[in-house]
Amino acid sequence: MDQINYCPRKTAAWQQLEQLAQRRPVDMLAQFEADRNRAADFSISCDELLLDFSKNLIDREIWRALLALAEQSPLVAHRRAMFNGELINTSEQRAVLHTALRRVDESLSSTSSGSSDRPTEDPQRAAEVQQQRRELTRISDKIRAGDWLGSTGKSITDVVNIGIGGSDLGPKMACQALAEYAHPNLKMHFIANVDGAEILSILRHLDAETTLVIVASKTFTTQETLLNAATAITWFESKLNLRNAHTSQHFIAVTASRKNALAYGIDRRQILEFADWVGGRYSLWSSIGLSIAISIGSQNFHQMLAGAQSMDEHFFNTPLRTNMPVAMALLGVWYNNFLRAQSHAVIPYCERLNLLPAYLQQLDMESNGKTMALNGQPVEYATGPILWGQTGTNGQHAFFQLLHQGTHCVPIDFIATANDALSNITHHRVLLGNMLAQGSALMAGQAAPEGQPHRHYRGNKPSNTLIMDRLTAKNFGALIALYEHKVFVQGSIWNINSFDQWGVELGKNMANQILDNDNSGPSMDTSTAALLAHLAKNIC
Ligand code: F6P
């Protein structure tokens, strides 16, 4: 399939789906009545993950048409191109190879074993990845063992990761999600926002002698990260009476630009690298995962990679109709492009996954929030949805009102673990019971009692349910890789570049112009000029 000439709307499957969307909406309860196998047939397992997608507004005809759309799109060729390291990030002429970072078990992915048709790994690239992983293991083991000493000879007790976007969200989410495995004597802190109140209030509680800062930035040019790093340097210098604190053992840089980290003054032995074919929002698997390995240990970090690899193998080798990321992506396309839903909610019933929606916002919205197709023409259909969410049961007491009785169609992913070693059976039963009740109630609805129309629940509201056996590092890795591939499949169908993020540049440039008092660009709009004048008068 030639991506330049491909347009999803011109495929026979898209046209069929448009017609199917004109029919009366699928009545899910009636479908379950008529089809005893629906729950089983609309479920997919992959290792310790189960996806039940039977509570969706599809029947078998719609499902077949969605699969046909995937087949008529460039998806399969595009997937091979990604795993093969081709330059599929066309606007930046880069490969997209986060999957190469988690190729930890060759027996799963080698063609010689006959178990996978996945392209073989470039040996030089594999050697570089292994070298970077060894370095991450060496450093994280040393810190965890208490052998990495600060400038006054004390072991590290607090690790501060300074980074933003992909250099923050993945590590922060993983450390929280995998708290079960956290080192008991090491506290992890994450600073992203350039809001000084964040860094200053965190540093206030730390002991500089036992604090280590990781400056995490793919480019090592990001304004927020460099300003926060500069504030941390000043703090160390004043607390420890040090000169050039950033050259001390209190600072490690993690970056794809060794040159920029060196120019910043970080000691060359304390720079961990990763390749520029690792996208920022896909970087938790790379050296950017250093804070994860420090918190949960390098072996658990390795398990996280192994879980992601098993999802990679599933995604690459499983037929489309039983392929978990493909199923989730196609359902998203059905709601987004044919039933005109504008948003998608992710609701984990696990408090330790409370950063997952924020993480997925970057993954999904930075990847697929695009208007230009790969051929440089504006798309004539909706692309990535607005993703949002929060944990249950908390969300039930906040926005679930809108899900049950509001006017918008919001497809939902419910996520839970069957077991939780950090909880107890009483709590976990109630938690899971609530999740199942919500999915069922949203679908079933309820007629209003006579004279009480406000108690009408329309029902027929769609959801996926994803259940992991436990929140292990392996299952967590598989879960994140599942969403990465879902986003990839949707980008392939919409024929957009899911791997650049030019949309964030304009605002960055304007911020710099405002901060530099630079009047050389287009003249400032009068609203912004008035706000600037107001601030100038009021800042004391
Ligand atoms: O501005 C967006 C972005 O480029 C993200 O894609 C990225 O994760 C983040 O900024 C941070 O970039 P860096 O890791 O280079 O500091």
XYZ file of C-alpha atoms and ligand atoms in Angstrom:
556
model
C 0.000 0.000 0.000
C 1.465 3.318 -1.101
C 1.150 5.688 1.861
C 1.441 8.797 -0.272
C -1.630 7.967 -2.319
C -3.549 6.211 0.450
C -6.543 7.994 1.924
C -8.634 5.989 4.404
C -11.859 7.607 3.201
C -11.333 6.188 -0.277
C -11.172 2.571 0.902
C -14.180 0.317 0.412
C -14.125 -0.510 4.130
C -14.381 3.162 5.171
C -17.334 3.659 2.864
C -19.018 0.547 4.223
C -18.431 1.752 7.785
C -20.025 5.098 6.912
C -23.128 3.255 5.782
C -23.133 1.024 8.846
C -22.919 4.101 11.054
C -26.134 5.430 9.441
C -28.119 2.436 10.709
C -29.824 2.391 14.101
C -27.089 2.226 16.745
C -26.169 -1.268 17.832
C -28.153 -2.274 20.919
C -25.521 -3.998 23.019
C -27.931 -5.813 25.338
C -29.851 -7.182 22.349
C -26.560 -8.320 20.819
C -25.689 -10.233 23.988
C -29.172 -11.794 23.972
C -28.849 -12.917 20.369
C -25.234 -14.038 20.513
C -24.212 -16.284 23.414
C -20.565 -16.238 22.306
C -20.239 -12.483 22.187
C -18.247 -12.069 25.416
C -15.813 -14.851 24.519
C -15.476 -13.911 20.853
C -14.901 -10.252 21.628
C -12.125 -10.975 24.125
C -8.376 -11.287 23.554
C -5.656 -12.549 25.907
C -1.964 -11.830 25.762
C 0.101 -13.407 28.530
C -1.387 -12.063 31.773
C -3.570 -9.410 30.128
C -7.183 -9.934 29.179
C -9.115 -7.460 27.039
C -12.903 -7.803 26.981
C -14.226 -5.533 24.213
C -17.698 -7.058 24.009
C -19.368 -3.990 25.591
C -18.860 -1.881 22.486
C -21.267 -0.502 19.901
C -20.332 -3.099 17.319
C -21.900 -6.179 15.833
C -20.104 -8.822 13.810
C -20.657 -6.965 10.535
C -19.152 -3.748 11.893
C -16.251 -5.692 13.383
C -15.541 -7.343 10.008
C -15.649 -3.953 8.287
C -13.225 -2.486 10.852
C -10.828 -5.381 10.273
C -11.168 -4.809 6.533
C -10.233 -1.162 7.078
C -7.053 -2.280 8.860
C -6.285 -4.634 5.963
C -6.929 -1.956 3.341
C -4.689 0.517 5.179
C -0.864 0.537 5.083
C -0.794 -0.840 8.658
C 0.964 -4.158 8.051
C 3.681 -2.678 5.828
C 4.057 0.291 8.155
C 4.451 -2.005 11.165
C 7.210 -3.923 9.410
C 8.883 -0.653 8.437
C 8.870 0.499 12.065
C 10.323 -2.742 13.445
C 12.826 -2.728 10.596
C 14.198 0.692 11.535
C 13.053 2.507 8.389
C 12.788 6.298 8.586
C 9.047 6.387 9.267
C 9.294 9.680 11.168
C 9.452 11.417 7.814
C 9.439 15.061 8.932
C 12.573 14.433 11.003
C 14.017 11.656 8.829
C 14.338 9.332 11.822
C 13.723 5.710 12.586
C 11.304 4.860 15.392
C 12.834 2.028 17.332
C 11.672 1.994 20.934
C 10.872 -1.681 20.287
C 14.638 -2.316 19.883
C 15.176 -1.137 23.474
C 13.121 -3.972 24.902
C 14.404 -6.832 22.832
C 15.692 -8.585 25.922
C 14.801 -12.186 25.101
C 16.106 -13.117 21.659
C 14.393 -16.507 21.770
C 11.027 -14.703 21.589
C 11.842 -12.695 18.512
C 14.353 -14.621 16.422
C 13.279 -15.793 13.001
C 15.481 -18.861 13.328
C 13.332 -20.229 16.151
C 10.363 -19.917 13.836
C 8.386 -18.199 16.583
C 8.464 -14.736 15.060
C 8.599 -13.139 11.678
C 10.042 -9.969 13.181
C 13.004 -8.458 11.293
C 16.374 -9.374 12.782
C 18.075 -6.730 14.847
C 20.973 -4.707 13.482
C 23.962 -6.078 15.496
C 25.648 -2.710 15.947
C 22.463 -1.119 17.191
C 21.820 -4.054 19.527
C 25.348 -3.732 20.934
C 24.820 -0.019 21.626
C 21.512 -0.675 23.352
C 23.093 -3.379 25.492
C 25.991 -1.136 26.417
C 23.564 1.622 27.495
C 21.515 -0.884 29.488
C 24.674 -2.185 31.215
C 25.552 1.357 32.214
C 22.046 1.949 33.580
C 22.307 -1.316 35.538
C 25.754 -0.469 36.908
C 24.748 2.985 38.091
C 21.357 2.014 39.512
C 22.826 -1.006 41.347
C 25.548 1.175 42.831
C 23.075 3.778 44.072
C 20.740 1.099 45.501
C 23.652 -0.588 47.285
C 24.600 2.706 48.968
C 27.935 2.753 47.129
C 27.325 5.926 45.106
C 28.575 8.615 47.446
C 27.890 12.326 47.525
C 30.685 14.865 47.769
C 30.880 14.495 51.578
C 31.108 10.698 51.397
C 27.509 9.851 52.297
C 25.225 7.374 50.467
C 22.318 8.676 48.427
C 18.877 8.756 50.066
C 16.963 10.998 47.632
C 16.939 11.000 43.842
C 15.499 13.989 41.995
C 14.618 13.469 38.330
C 14.510 16.807 36.528
C 12.864 16.487 33.117
C 9.585 17.231 31.364
C 7.200 15.483 28.958
C 8.575 12.073 28.074
C 11.611 12.691 30.272
C 9.307 12.902 33.282
C 5.910 11.290 32.743
C 7.047 7.720 31.999
C 9.581 7.430 34.844
C 7.246 9.136 37.329
C 4.298 6.924 36.367
C 6.408 3.740 36.458
C 7.903 4.513 39.888
C 4.441 5.066 41.262
C 2.818 2.099 39.520
C 5.556 -0.258 40.676
C 5.710 1.021 44.250
C 5.419 -2.605 45.394
C 9.046 -3.067 44.312
C 10.422 0.280 45.510
C 13.700 0.417 47.439
C 12.785 1.036 51.081
C 15.484 3.643 51.744
C 15.486 5.645 48.542
C 12.977 8.395 47.916
C 12.242 9.436 44.347
C 11.195 12.992 43.433
C 10.149 14.331 40.039
C 10.418 17.951 38.996
C 9.014 18.986 35.631
C 7.227 22.308 35.781
C 9.209 25.523 35.431
C 6.989 26.816 38.247
C 9.644 27.623 40.858
C 7.288 26.772 43.702
C 7.612 23.105 42.710
C 11.386 22.761 42.801
C 11.890 25.127 45.729
C 9.380 23.344 47.925
C 10.889 19.931 47.120
C 14.494 21.003 47.675
C 13.560 22.592 50.993
C 12.986 19.126 52.461
C 16.119 17.475 51.085
C 19.615 17.033 52.440
C 22.086 18.097 49.741
C 24.744 15.704 51.060
C 22.588 12.673 50.250
C 20.729 13.944 47.173
C 21.405 12.946 43.582
C 19.960 14.860 40.627
C 19.262 13.232 37.273
C 18.918 15.800 34.521
C 16.818 13.933 31.957
C 16.443 15.542 28.567
C 16.634 13.994 25.137
C 17.787 17.243 23.560
C 19.374 18.911 26.596
C 17.952 22.186 25.332
C 14.554 22.229 27.051
C 13.981 25.531 28.797
C 12.125 24.172 31.835
C 14.628 21.398 32.483
C 17.699 23.580 32.133
C 16.286 26.271 34.419
C 15.318 23.693 37.060
C 18.779 22.112 36.744
C 20.396 25.545 37.217
C 18.329 26.098 40.375
C 19.413 22.690 41.700
C 23.065 23.510 40.957
C 22.820 26.779 42.910
C 21.134 24.925 45.784
C 23.944 22.338 45.982
C 26.603 25.028 45.769
C 25.125 27.002 48.629
C 24.340 23.983 50.831
C 27.618 22.146 50.317
C 29.884 25.066 49.714
C 30.789 23.514 46.374
C 31.946 25.108 43.149
C 30.567 23.784 39.862
C 28.187 21.339 41.574
C 27.047 19.979 38.201
C 30.486 18.449 37.665
C 30.199 16.609 41.011
C 28.831 13.141 41.746
C 25.500 14.786 42.663
C 24.596 15.179 38.961
C 23.910 12.613 36.252
C 22.711 13.575 32.788
C 20.552 11.291 30.643
C 20.378 12.493 27.069
C 20.571 11.745 23.368
C 22.880 14.760 23.013
C 26.177 14.047 24.749
C 27.507 17.194 23.120
C 24.917 19.438 24.805
C 25.332 17.740 28.203
C 29.104 18.190 27.996
C 28.693 21.815 26.973
C 26.460 22.242 30.016
C 29.382 21.014 32.121
C 28.223 17.559 33.269
C 31.151 15.200 33.954
C 31.605 12.958 30.892
C 31.595 9.831 33.132
C 28.175 10.800 34.419
C 26.364 11.070 31.098
C 24.080 8.212 30.112
C 23.125 8.221 26.470
C 20.365 6.949 24.265
C 19.795 7.149 20.535
C 17.864 9.838 18.699
C 15.597 7.148 17.220
C 13.962 6.956 20.674
C 11.060 9.414 20.685
C 10.677 11.463 23.889
C 7.284 9.931 24.690
C 8.674 6.443 24.071
C 11.817 6.924 26.146
C 11.041 5.269 29.490
C 12.516 2.039 28.049
C 15.871 3.773 27.412
C 18.430 5.324 29.779
C 15.646 7.790 30.642
C 14.379 4.863 32.755
C 17.355 5.303 35.129
C 15.122 6.619 37.911
C 12.829 3.595 37.423
C 15.763 1.187 37.736
C 17.000 3.029 40.834
C 13.595 2.744 42.431
C 12.578 -0.832 41.537
C 15.968 -2.383 40.764
C 17.528 -3.253 37.447
C 16.055 -6.758 37.441
C 12.532 -5.447 37.709
C 13.359 -2.825 35.071
C 14.450 -5.712 32.870
C 11.123 -7.426 33.570
C 9.318 -4.273 32.480
C 11.221 -4.424 29.183
C 10.399 -8.132 28.860
C 6.687 -7.419 29.307
C 6.822 -4.749 26.606
C 8.694 -7.163 24.354
C 6.018 -9.799 24.755
C 3.428 -7.209 23.654
C 5.699 -6.298 20.699
C 5.779 -9.939 19.648
C 2.014 -10.231 20.026
C 1.516 -7.060 17.991
C 3.909 -8.135 15.256
C 2.884 -11.785 14.925
C -0.791 -12.120 15.797
C -3.431 -11.959 13.050
C -5.268 -8.639 13.042
C -8.550 -10.093 14.295
C -6.999 -11.393 17.536
C -4.443 -8.632 17.938
C -5.039 -6.638 21.128
C -3.590 -3.231 20.099
C -5.296 -3.533 16.699
C -8.663 -4.240 18.341
C -8.373 -1.249 20.674
C -7.277 0.982 17.807
C -10.114 -0.078 15.505
C -12.721 0.505 18.180
C -11.240 3.970 18.691
C -11.489 4.660 14.949
C -15.120 3.490 14.927
C -16.064 5.947 17.684
C -13.854 8.785 16.461
C -14.623 8.738 12.754
C -18.018 7.113 12.427
C -19.906 7.708 15.684
C -18.297 11.156 16.115
C -17.140 10.695 19.704
C -14.545 13.338 20.456
C -12.969 11.975 23.581
C -11.818 8.749 25.155
C -11.603 8.087 28.900
C -9.079 5.831 30.631
C -10.139 4.827 34.127
C -7.784 2.566 36.060
C -9.256 0.925 39.155
C -5.860 1.003 40.819
C -4.642 4.094 42.632
C -1.032 3.324 41.727
C -1.988 3.845 38.067
C -3.292 7.343 38.709
C -0.644 8.886 36.433
C -1.573 6.625 33.529
C -4.138 9.040 31.998
C -1.600 11.909 32.059
C 1.050 9.640 30.532
C -1.360 8.495 27.823
C -2.320 12.076 27.080
C 1.208 12.738 25.887
C 1.504 9.366 24.152
C -1.786 9.665 22.283
C -2.355 13.391 21.836
C 1.243 14.354 21.006
C 1.400 11.437 18.562
C -1.945 11.660 16.810
C -3.042 15.266 17.351
C -2.223 16.019 13.700
C -3.926 17.651 10.719
C -1.490 16.913 7.899
C -1.472 13.520 6.223
C 1.823 11.959 5.204
C 1.328 13.325 1.690
C 1.366 16.904 3.073
C -2.357 17.433 2.460
C -4.780 18.308 5.287
C -6.811 15.303 6.406
C -10.560 15.343 5.798
C -11.452 13.266 8.830
C -10.926 13.420 12.581
C -7.591 12.200 13.951
C -6.588 11.572 17.578
C -9.286 11.977 20.242
C -9.057 13.981 23.444
C -7.874 11.520 26.045
C -8.684 12.013 29.690
C -9.379 10.108 32.864
C -8.744 9.481 36.498
C -8.811 6.488 38.781
C -11.978 4.759 39.933
C -13.564 4.741 42.383
C -12.647 8.455 42.775
C -13.992 9.388 39.347
C -17.346 7.813 40.215
C -17.866 10.644 42.701
C -16.848 13.307 40.210
C -17.396 12.984 36.452
C -19.276 9.685 36.171
C -22.535 11.669 36.258
C -21.688 12.856 32.726
C -20.757 9.348 31.592
C -24.123 7.968 32.735
C -26.495 10.805 31.904
C -24.584 13.381 29.851
C -25.116 14.005 26.147
C -21.633 12.982 24.928
C -20.602 9.534 23.813
C -17.404 8.741 25.742
C -15.872 5.312 25.117
C -14.025 4.130 28.209
C -11.128 1.809 29.025
C -11.544 0.307 32.486
C -8.276 -1.164 33.775
C -7.779 -3.350 36.846
C -5.649 -6.068 38.372
C -7.206 -9.363 39.503
C -4.877 -9.443 42.520
C -3.101 -6.777 44.492
C -0.442 -7.727 47.019
C -0.510 -4.236 48.530
C -4.256 -4.307 49.196
C -6.374 -6.839 51.046
C -9.218 -9.015 49.865
C -11.922 -6.838 51.450
C -10.798 -3.663 49.691
C -9.923 -5.354 46.451
C -13.326 -7.047 46.176
C -15.080 -3.706 46.624
C -12.762 -2.011 44.112
C -13.298 -4.652 41.427
C -17.027 -4.896 42.165
C -17.324 -1.177 41.526
C -15.502 -1.387 38.221
C -17.636 -4.265 36.958
C -20.799 -2.503 38.129
C -19.912 0.668 36.228
C -19.275 -1.116 32.928
C -22.465 -3.094 33.309
C -24.610 -0.120 34.412
C -23.335 2.064 31.576
C -24.390 -0.613 29.129
C -27.677 -1.678 30.740
C -29.083 1.730 31.677
C -32.451 1.915 33.438
C -35.932 3.199 32.701
C -37.131 6.112 34.845
C -39.783 5.463 37.487
C -43.096 7.136 36.690
C -42.863 10.946 37.035
C -39.082 10.938 37.667
C -37.448 11.532 34.282
C -34.234 12.649 36.010
C -33.739 9.019 36.975
C -33.542 7.793 33.402
C -30.282 6.103 32.398
C -30.172 5.774 28.627
C -27.557 3.013 28.771
C -25.890 1.476 25.703
C -22.648 3.279 26.637
C -19.487 1.533 25.491
C -16.432 0.367 27.418
C -13.432 -1.947 27.209
C -12.288 -3.858 30.273
C -8.609 -4.705 30.624
C -7.580 -7.007 33.441
C -4.018 -7.888 34.433
C -3.331 -10.731 36.856
C -1.169 -8.417 39.017
C 0.593 -5.119 38.627
C 4.006 -6.701 38.101
C 6.786 -4.906 36.255
C 6.239 -7.318 33.363
C 2.506 -6.676 33.083
C 3.029 -2.949 33.450
C 5.511 -3.028 30.554
C 3.002 -4.960 28.444
C 0.225 -2.486 29.276
C 2.244 0.550 28.184
C 3.428 -1.165 24.989
C -0.206 -2.075 24.261
C -1.179 1.605 24.238
C 1.900 2.560 22.208
C 0.902 0.110 19.496
C -2.735 1.164 19.629
C -1.611 4.729 18.880
C 0.623 3.422 16.079
C -2.241 1.491 14.439
C -4.507 4.526 14.515
C -1.765 6.726 13.058
C -1.305 4.184 10.247
C -5.004 4.179 9.438
C -5.222 7.976 9.549
C -2.020 8.176 7.474
C -0.313 10.698 9.741
C 3.173 10.887 11.224
C 2.654 9.810 14.855
C 6.283 10.477 15.735
C 6.894 14.199 15.428
C 5.481 17.052 17.553
C 5.823 20.261 15.563
C 2.666 21.582 17.207
C 4.560 22.423 20.377
C 7.197 24.573 18.663
C 5.217 27.748 17.953
C 4.310 28.318 21.615
C 7.899 27.597 22.690
C 9.236 30.174 20.220
C 6.730 32.814 21.270
C 7.575 32.278 24.949
C 11.221 32.893 24.087
C 10.354 36.049 22.159
C 8.321 37.385 25.081
C 11.046 36.533 27.582
C 13.743 38.082 25.392
C 11.684 41.230 24.703
C 12.264 40.411 21.071
C 10.196 42.642 18.785
C 11.631 41.334 15.541
C 8.789 38.857 14.880
C 5.201 39.657 13.900
C 3.729 42.336 16.140
C 2.061 41.102 19.301
C -1.749 40.911 19.395
C -3.308 43.648 21.531
C -4.775 41.239 24.093
C -1.383 39.686 24.872
C 0.295 43.106 24.837
C -2.259 44.401 27.377
C -1.764 41.329 29.609
C 1.986 41.839 29.459
C 1.572 45.495 30.441
C -0.752 44.485 33.295
C 1.835 42.017 34.609
C 4.632 44.567 34.264
C 2.636 46.947 36.472
C 1.723 44.329 39.044
C 4.832 42.221 39.468
C 6.600 43.502 42.535
O 7.988 19.906 23.707
C 7.605 18.570 23.603
C 8.770 17.665 23.905
O 9.685 17.720 22.857
C 8.322 16.244 24.165
O 8.117 15.522 23.017
C 9.448 15.746 25.009
O 9.121 14.556 25.680
C 9.648 16.923 25.926
O 9.447 18.050 25.096
C 10.963 17.007 26.625
O 12.029 17.049 25.723
P 13.510 16.756 26.176
O 13.539 15.337 26.682
O 14.348 16.950 24.955
O 13.869 17.706 27.276
